[in-house]
mmCIF file of C-alpha atoms and ligand atoms in Angstrom:
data_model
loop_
_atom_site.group_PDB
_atom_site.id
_atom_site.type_symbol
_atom_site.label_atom_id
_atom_site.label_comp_id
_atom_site.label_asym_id
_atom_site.label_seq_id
_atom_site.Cartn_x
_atom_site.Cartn_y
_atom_site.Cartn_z
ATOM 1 C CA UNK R 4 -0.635 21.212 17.449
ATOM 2 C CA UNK R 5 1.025 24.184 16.407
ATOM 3 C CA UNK R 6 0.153 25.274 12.656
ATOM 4 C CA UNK R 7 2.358 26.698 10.230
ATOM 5 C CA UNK R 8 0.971 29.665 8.579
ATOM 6 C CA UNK R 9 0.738 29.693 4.837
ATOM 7 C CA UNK R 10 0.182 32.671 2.825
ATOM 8 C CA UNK R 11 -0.414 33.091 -0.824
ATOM 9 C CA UNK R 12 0.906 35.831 -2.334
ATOM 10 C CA UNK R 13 -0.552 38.205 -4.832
ATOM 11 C CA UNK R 14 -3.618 39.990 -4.000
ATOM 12 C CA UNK R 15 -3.182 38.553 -0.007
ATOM 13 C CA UNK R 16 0.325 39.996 0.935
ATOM 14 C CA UNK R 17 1.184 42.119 -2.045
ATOM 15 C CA UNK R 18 -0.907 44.850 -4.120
ATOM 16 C CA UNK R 19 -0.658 43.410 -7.591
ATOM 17 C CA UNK R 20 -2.844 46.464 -9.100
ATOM 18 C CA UNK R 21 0.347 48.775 -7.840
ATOM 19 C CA UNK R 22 2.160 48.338 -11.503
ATOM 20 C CA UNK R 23 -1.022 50.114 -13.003
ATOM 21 C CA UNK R 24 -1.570 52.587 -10.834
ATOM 22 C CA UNK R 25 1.833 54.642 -11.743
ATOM 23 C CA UNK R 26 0.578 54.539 -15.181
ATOM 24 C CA UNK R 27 -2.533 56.056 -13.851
ATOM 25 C CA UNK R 28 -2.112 59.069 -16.084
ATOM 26 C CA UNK R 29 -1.823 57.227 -19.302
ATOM 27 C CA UNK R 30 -4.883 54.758 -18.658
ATOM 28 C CA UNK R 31 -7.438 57.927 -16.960
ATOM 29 C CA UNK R 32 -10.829 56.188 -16.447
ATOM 30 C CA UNK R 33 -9.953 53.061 -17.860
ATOM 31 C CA UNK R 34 -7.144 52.146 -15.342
ATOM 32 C CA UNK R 35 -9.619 49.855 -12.766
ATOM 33 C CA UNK R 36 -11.113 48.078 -15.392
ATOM 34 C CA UNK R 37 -7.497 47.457 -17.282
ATOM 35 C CA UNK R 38 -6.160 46.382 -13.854
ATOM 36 C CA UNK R 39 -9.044 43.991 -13.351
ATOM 37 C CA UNK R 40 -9.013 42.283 -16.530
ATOM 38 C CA UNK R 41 -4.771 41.998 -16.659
ATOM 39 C CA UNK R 42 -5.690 40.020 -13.405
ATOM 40 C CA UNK R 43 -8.809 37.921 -14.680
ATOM 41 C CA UNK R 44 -6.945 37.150 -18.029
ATOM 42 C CA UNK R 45 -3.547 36.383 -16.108
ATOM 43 C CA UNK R 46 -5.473 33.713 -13.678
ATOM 44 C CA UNK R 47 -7.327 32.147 -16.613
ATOM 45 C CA UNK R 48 -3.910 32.001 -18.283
ATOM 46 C CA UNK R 49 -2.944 29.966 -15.451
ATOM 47 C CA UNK R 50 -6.239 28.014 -15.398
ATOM 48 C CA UNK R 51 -6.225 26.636 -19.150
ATOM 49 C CA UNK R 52 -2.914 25.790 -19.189
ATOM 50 C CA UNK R 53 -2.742 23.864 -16.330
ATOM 51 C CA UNK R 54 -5.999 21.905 -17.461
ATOM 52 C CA UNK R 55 -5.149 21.313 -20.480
ATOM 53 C CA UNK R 56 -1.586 20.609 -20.337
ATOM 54 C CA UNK R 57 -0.112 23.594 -22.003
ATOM 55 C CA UNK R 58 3.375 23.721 -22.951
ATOM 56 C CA UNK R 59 4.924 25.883 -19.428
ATOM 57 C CA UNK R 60 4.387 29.568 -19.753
ATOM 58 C CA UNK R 61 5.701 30.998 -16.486
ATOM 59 C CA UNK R 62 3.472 33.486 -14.039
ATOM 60 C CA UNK R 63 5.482 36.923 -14.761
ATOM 61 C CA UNK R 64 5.201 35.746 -18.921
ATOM 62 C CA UNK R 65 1.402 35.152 -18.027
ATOM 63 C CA UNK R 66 1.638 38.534 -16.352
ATOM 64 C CA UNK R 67 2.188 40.662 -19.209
ATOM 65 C CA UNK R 68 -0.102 38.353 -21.636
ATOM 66 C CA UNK R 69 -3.127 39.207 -19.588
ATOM 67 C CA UNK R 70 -1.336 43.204 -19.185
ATOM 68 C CA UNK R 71 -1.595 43.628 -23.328
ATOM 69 C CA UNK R 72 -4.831 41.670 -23.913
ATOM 70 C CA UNK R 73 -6.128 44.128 -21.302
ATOM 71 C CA UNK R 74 -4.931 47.057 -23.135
ATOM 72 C CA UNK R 75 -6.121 46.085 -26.238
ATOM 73 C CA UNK R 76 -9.235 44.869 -25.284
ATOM 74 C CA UNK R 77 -10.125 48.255 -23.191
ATOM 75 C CA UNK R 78 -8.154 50.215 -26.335
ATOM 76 C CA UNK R 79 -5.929 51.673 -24.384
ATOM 77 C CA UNK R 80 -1.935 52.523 -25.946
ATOM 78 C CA UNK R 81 0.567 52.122 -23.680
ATOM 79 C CA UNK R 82 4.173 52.599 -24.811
ATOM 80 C CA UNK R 83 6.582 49.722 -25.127
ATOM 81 C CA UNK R 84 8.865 51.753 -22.235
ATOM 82 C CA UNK R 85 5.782 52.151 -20.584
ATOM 83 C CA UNK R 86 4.655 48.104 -20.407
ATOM 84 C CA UNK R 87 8.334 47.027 -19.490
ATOM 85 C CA UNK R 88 7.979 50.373 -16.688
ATOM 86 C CA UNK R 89 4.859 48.168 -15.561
ATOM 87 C CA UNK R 90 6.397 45.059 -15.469
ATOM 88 C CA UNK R 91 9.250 46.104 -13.176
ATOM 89 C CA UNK R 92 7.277 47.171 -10.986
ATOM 90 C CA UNK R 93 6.000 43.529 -10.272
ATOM 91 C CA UNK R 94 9.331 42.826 -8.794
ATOM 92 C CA UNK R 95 8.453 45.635 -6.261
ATOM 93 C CA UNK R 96 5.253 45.029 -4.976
ATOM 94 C CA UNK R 97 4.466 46.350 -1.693
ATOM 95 C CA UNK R 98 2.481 44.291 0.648
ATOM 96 C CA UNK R 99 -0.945 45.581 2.565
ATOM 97 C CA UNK R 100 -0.989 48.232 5.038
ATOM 98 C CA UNK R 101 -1.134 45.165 8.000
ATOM 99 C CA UNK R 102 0.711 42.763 6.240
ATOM 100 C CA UNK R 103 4.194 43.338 8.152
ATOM 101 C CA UNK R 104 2.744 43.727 11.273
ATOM 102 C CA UNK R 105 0.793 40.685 11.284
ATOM 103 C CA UNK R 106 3.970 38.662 10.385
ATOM 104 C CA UNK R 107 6.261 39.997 12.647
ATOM 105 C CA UNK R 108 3.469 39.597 15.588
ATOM 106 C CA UNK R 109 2.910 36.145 14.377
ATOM 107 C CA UNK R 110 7.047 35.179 14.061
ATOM 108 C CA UNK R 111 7.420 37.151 17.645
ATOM 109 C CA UNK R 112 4.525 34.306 18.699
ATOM 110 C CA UNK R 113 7.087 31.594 17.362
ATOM 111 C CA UNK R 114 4.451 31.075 14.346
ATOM 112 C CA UNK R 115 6.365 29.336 10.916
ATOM 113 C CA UNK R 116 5.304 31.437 7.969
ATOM 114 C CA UNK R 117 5.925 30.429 4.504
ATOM 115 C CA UNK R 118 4.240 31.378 1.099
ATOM 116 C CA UNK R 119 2.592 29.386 -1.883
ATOM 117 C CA UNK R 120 2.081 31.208 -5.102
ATOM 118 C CA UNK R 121 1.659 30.934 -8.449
ATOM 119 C CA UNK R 122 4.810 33.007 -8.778
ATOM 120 C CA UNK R 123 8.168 32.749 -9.798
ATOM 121 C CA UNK R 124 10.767 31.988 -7.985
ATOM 122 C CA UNK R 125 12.712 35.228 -9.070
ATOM 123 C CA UNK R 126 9.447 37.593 -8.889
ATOM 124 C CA UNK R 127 8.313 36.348 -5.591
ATOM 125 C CA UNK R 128 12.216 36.654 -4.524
ATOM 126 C CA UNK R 129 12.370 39.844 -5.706
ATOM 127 C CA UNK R 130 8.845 41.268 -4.367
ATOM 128 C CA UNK R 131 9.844 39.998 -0.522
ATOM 129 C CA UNK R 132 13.310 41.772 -0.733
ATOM 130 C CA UNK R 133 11.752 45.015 -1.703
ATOM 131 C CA UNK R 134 9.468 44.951 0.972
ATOM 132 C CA UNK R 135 11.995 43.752 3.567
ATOM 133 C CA UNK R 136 9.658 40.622 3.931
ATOM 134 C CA UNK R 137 11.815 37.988 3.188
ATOM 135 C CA UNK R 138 13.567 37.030 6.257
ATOM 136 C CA UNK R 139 10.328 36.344 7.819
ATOM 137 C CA UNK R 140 9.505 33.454 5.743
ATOM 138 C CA UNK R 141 10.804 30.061 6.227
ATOM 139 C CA UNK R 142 10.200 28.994 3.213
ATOM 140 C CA UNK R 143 9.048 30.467 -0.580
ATOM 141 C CA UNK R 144 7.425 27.959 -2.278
ATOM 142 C CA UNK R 145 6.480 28.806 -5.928
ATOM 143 C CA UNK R 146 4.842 26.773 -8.828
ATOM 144 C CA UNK R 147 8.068 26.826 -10.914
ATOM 145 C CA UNK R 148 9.529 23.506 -9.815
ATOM 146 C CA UNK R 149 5.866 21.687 -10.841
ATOM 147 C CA UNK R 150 5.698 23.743 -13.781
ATOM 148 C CA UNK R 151 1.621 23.918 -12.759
ATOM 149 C CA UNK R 152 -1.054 26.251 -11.672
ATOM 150 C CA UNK R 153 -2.728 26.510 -8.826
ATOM 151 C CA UNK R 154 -5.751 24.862 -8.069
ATOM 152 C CA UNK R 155 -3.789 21.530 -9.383
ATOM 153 C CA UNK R 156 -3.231 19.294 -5.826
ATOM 154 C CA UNK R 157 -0.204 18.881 -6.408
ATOM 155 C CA UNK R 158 0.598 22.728 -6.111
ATOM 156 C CA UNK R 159 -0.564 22.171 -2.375
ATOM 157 C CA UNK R 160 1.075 18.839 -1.808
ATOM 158 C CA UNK R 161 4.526 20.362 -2.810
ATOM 159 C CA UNK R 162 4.040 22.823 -0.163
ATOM 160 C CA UNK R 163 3.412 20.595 2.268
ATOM 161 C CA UNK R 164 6.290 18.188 1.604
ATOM 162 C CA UNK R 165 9.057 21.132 1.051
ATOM 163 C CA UNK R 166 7.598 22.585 4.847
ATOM 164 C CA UNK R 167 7.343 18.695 6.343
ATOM 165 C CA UNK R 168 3.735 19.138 7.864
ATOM 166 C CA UNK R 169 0.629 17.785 7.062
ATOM 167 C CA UNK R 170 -2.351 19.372 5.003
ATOM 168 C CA UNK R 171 -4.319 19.538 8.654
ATOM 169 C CA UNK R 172 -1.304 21.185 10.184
ATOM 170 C CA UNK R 173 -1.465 24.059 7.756
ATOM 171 C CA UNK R 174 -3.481 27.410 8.129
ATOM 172 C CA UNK R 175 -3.510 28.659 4.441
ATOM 173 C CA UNK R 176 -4.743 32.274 3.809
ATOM 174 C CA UNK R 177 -5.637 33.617 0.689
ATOM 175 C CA UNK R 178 -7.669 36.580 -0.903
ATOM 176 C CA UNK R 179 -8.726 34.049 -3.354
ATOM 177 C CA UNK R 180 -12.000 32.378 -2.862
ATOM 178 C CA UNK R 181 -11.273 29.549 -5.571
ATOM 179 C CA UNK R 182 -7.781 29.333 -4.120
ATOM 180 C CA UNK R 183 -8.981 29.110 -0.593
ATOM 181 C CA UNK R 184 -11.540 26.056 -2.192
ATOM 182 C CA UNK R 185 -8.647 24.485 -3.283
ATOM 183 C CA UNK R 186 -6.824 24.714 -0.186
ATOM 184 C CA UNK R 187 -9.664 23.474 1.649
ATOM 185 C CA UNK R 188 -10.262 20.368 -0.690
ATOM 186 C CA UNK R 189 -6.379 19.850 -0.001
ATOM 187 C CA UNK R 190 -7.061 19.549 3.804
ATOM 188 C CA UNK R 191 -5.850 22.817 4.774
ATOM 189 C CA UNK R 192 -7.436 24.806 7.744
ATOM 190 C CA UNK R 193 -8.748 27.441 4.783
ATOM 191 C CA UNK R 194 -8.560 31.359 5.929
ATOM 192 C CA UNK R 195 -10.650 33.730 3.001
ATOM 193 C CA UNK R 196 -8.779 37.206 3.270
ATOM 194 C CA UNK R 197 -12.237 38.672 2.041
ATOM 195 C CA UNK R 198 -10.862 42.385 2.019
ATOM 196 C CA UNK R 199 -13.468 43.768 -1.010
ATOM 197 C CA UNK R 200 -16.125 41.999 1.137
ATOM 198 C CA UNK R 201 -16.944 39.691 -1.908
ATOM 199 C CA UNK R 202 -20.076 37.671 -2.159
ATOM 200 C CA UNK R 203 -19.662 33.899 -1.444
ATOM 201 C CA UNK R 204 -18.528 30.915 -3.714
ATOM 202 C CA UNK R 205 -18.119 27.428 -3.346
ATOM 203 C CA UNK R 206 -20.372 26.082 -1.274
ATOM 204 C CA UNK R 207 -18.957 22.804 -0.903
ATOM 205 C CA UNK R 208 -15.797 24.172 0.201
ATOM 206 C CA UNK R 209 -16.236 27.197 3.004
ATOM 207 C CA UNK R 210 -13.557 28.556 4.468
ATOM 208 C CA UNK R 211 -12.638 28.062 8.214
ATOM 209 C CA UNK R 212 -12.370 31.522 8.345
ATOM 210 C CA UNK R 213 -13.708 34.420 6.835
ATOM 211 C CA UNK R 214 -11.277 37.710 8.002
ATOM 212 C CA UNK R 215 -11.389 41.520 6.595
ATOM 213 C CA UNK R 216 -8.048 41.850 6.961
ATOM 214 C CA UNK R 217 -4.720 39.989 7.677
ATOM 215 C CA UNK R 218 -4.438 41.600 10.870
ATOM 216 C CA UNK R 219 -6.774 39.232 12.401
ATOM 217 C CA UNK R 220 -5.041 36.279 11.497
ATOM 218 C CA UNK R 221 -3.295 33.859 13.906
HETATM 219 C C1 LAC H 319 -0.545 33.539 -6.141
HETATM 220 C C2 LAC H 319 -1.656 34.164 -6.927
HETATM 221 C C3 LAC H 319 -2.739 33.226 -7.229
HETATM 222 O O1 LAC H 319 0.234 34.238 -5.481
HETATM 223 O O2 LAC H 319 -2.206 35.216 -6.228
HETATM 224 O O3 LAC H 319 -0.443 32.310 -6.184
#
């Protein structure tokens, strides 16, 4: 059986802490811990409003809800040219050092590559065109058309019926150990990209795979 090779997207192909970074002079010391909790505050965003049936707030408006309650929280002005700078940038986002490699070796092996994210159709569209990414992809599946979050099944189940395979015939990879749970609980053979060599979660649902880095995937 030959499996198709699912990726998500930010954190796994593309740096999402890039945006932050060229505003490294204006957030000094604080700029890791701004970066992280933008990130935290964007997925728990996408958490509680999935859960609880939130009216739809999309992933790049999510984006720059968890980007201001970061600044504020860490007290930390950034000008209004200088969020809007930041937020561009999202629609840039370069991918990992292996990242192209690994998908051109894997196309070159006749592998079918496709990504599921929580992003939008126009961010992720955007992201893969500035990285020269986006012919390599079969298909870009984002939440938009379900108007829900990942870990909801049905964010899995629409990626399976827009590629035509089943959950078993899908290798899913993902820096995200609750997102690699979920694709594991959706049948998935689960691949953790565990780059920051993070400690272990969800027990009841290991990975497959456990990799350092993209380049060993395949
Ligand atoms: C995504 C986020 C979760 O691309 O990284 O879906």
């Amino acid at each position: 059986m030959t499996m198709v090779h699912v990726f998500d997207a930010y954190g796994t192909l593309l740096d999402p802490h890039a945006p932050l970074r060229a505003h490294a002079a204006a957030l000094g010391p604080k700029l890791d811990a701004v970066s992280a909790h933008a990130r935290a505050k964007l997925l728990e965003y996408t958490w509680v409003r999935t859960l609880g049936g939130f009216p739809w707030r999309d992933f790049r408006a999510l984006t720059e809800d968890g980007l201001r309650h970061a600044l504020a929280v860490h007290g930390v002005a950034l000008s209004e040219a200088d969020i809007a700078d930041a937020m561009a940038r999202y629609d840039a986002l370069q991918p990992f050092p292996e990242v192209p490699d690994t998908l051109r070796r894997l196309r070159a092996g006749g592998g079918r590559l496709a990504i599921l994210s929580n992003g939008t159709e126009g961010m992720l569209a955007a992201a893969l065109s500035a990285s020269g990414l986006a012919d390599l992809f079969e298909a870009v599946v984002s939440v938009d058309a379900l108007a829900r979050f990942k870990t909801a099944p049905e964010v899995y189940a629409l990626g399976f019926s827009r590629l035509g395979v089943a959950p078993g015939e899908v290798a899913f990879y993902s820096s995200n150990r609750w997102d690699v749970a979920a694709a594991r609980n959706a049948g998935c053979h689960a691949v953790w990209v565990n780059r920051a060599g993070a400690v272990d979660e969800y027990a009841d649902l290991p990975p497959h795979r456990v990799v350092r880095s993209l380049a060993e995937a395949g």
